[in-house]
Short mmCIF file of C-alpha atoms in Angstrom, two decimals:
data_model
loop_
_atom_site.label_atom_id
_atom_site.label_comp_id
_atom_site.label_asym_id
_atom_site.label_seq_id
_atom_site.Cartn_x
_atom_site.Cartn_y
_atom_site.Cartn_z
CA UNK W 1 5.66 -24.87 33.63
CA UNK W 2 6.85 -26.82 30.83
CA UNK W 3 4.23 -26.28 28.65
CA UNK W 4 4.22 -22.86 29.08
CA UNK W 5 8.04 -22.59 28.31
CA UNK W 6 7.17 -24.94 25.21
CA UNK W 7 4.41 -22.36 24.03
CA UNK W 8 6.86 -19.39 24.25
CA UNK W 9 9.78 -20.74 22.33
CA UNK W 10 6.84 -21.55 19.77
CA UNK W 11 5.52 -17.98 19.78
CA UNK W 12 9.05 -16.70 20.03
CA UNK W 13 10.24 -18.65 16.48
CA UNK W 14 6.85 -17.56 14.82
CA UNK W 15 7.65 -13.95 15.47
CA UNK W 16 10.78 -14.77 14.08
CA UNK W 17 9.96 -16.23 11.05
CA UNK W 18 7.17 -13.05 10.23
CA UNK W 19 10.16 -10.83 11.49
CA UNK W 20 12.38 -12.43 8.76
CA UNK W 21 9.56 -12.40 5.82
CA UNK W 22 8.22 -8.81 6.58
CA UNK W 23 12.57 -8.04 6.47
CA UNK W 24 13.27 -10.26 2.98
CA UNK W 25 10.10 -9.02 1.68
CA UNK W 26 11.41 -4.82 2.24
CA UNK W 27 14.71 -6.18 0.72
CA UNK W 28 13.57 -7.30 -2.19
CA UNK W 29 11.50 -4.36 -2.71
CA UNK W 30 14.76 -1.92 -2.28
CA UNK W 31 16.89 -4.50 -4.53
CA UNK W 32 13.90 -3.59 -7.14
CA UNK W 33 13.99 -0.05 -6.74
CA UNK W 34 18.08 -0.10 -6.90
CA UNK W 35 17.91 -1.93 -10.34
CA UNK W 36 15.27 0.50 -11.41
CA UNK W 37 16.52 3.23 -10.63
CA UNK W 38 19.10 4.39 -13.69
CA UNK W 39 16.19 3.34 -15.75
CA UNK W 40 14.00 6.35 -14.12
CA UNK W 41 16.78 8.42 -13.95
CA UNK W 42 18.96 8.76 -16.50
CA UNK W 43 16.89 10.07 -19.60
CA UNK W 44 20.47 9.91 -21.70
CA UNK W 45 20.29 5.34 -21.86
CA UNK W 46 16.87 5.43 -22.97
CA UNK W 47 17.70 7.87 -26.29
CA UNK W 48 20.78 5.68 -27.47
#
């Protein structure tokens, strides 16, 4: 019984931690897009 619990606290923090890289790694891609994005769309900054 202990073992068992053992394994699922260890299954349950390595879901975590994939949980929390799959997250970061979406956040970072919107914080790119956000600081991209007057770049794409504003023609007017790119003809100063």
């Amino acid at each position: 019984m202990f073992l068992w619990h053992e394994n699922c606290i260890f299954h349950s923090i390595y879901f975590l931690i994939c949980f929390i890289e799959i997250f970061e790694a979406n956040f970072v891609r919107k914080q790119n897009q956000v600081r991209d994005f007057p770049k794409n769309k504003i023609p007017g900054n790119v003809k100063k």
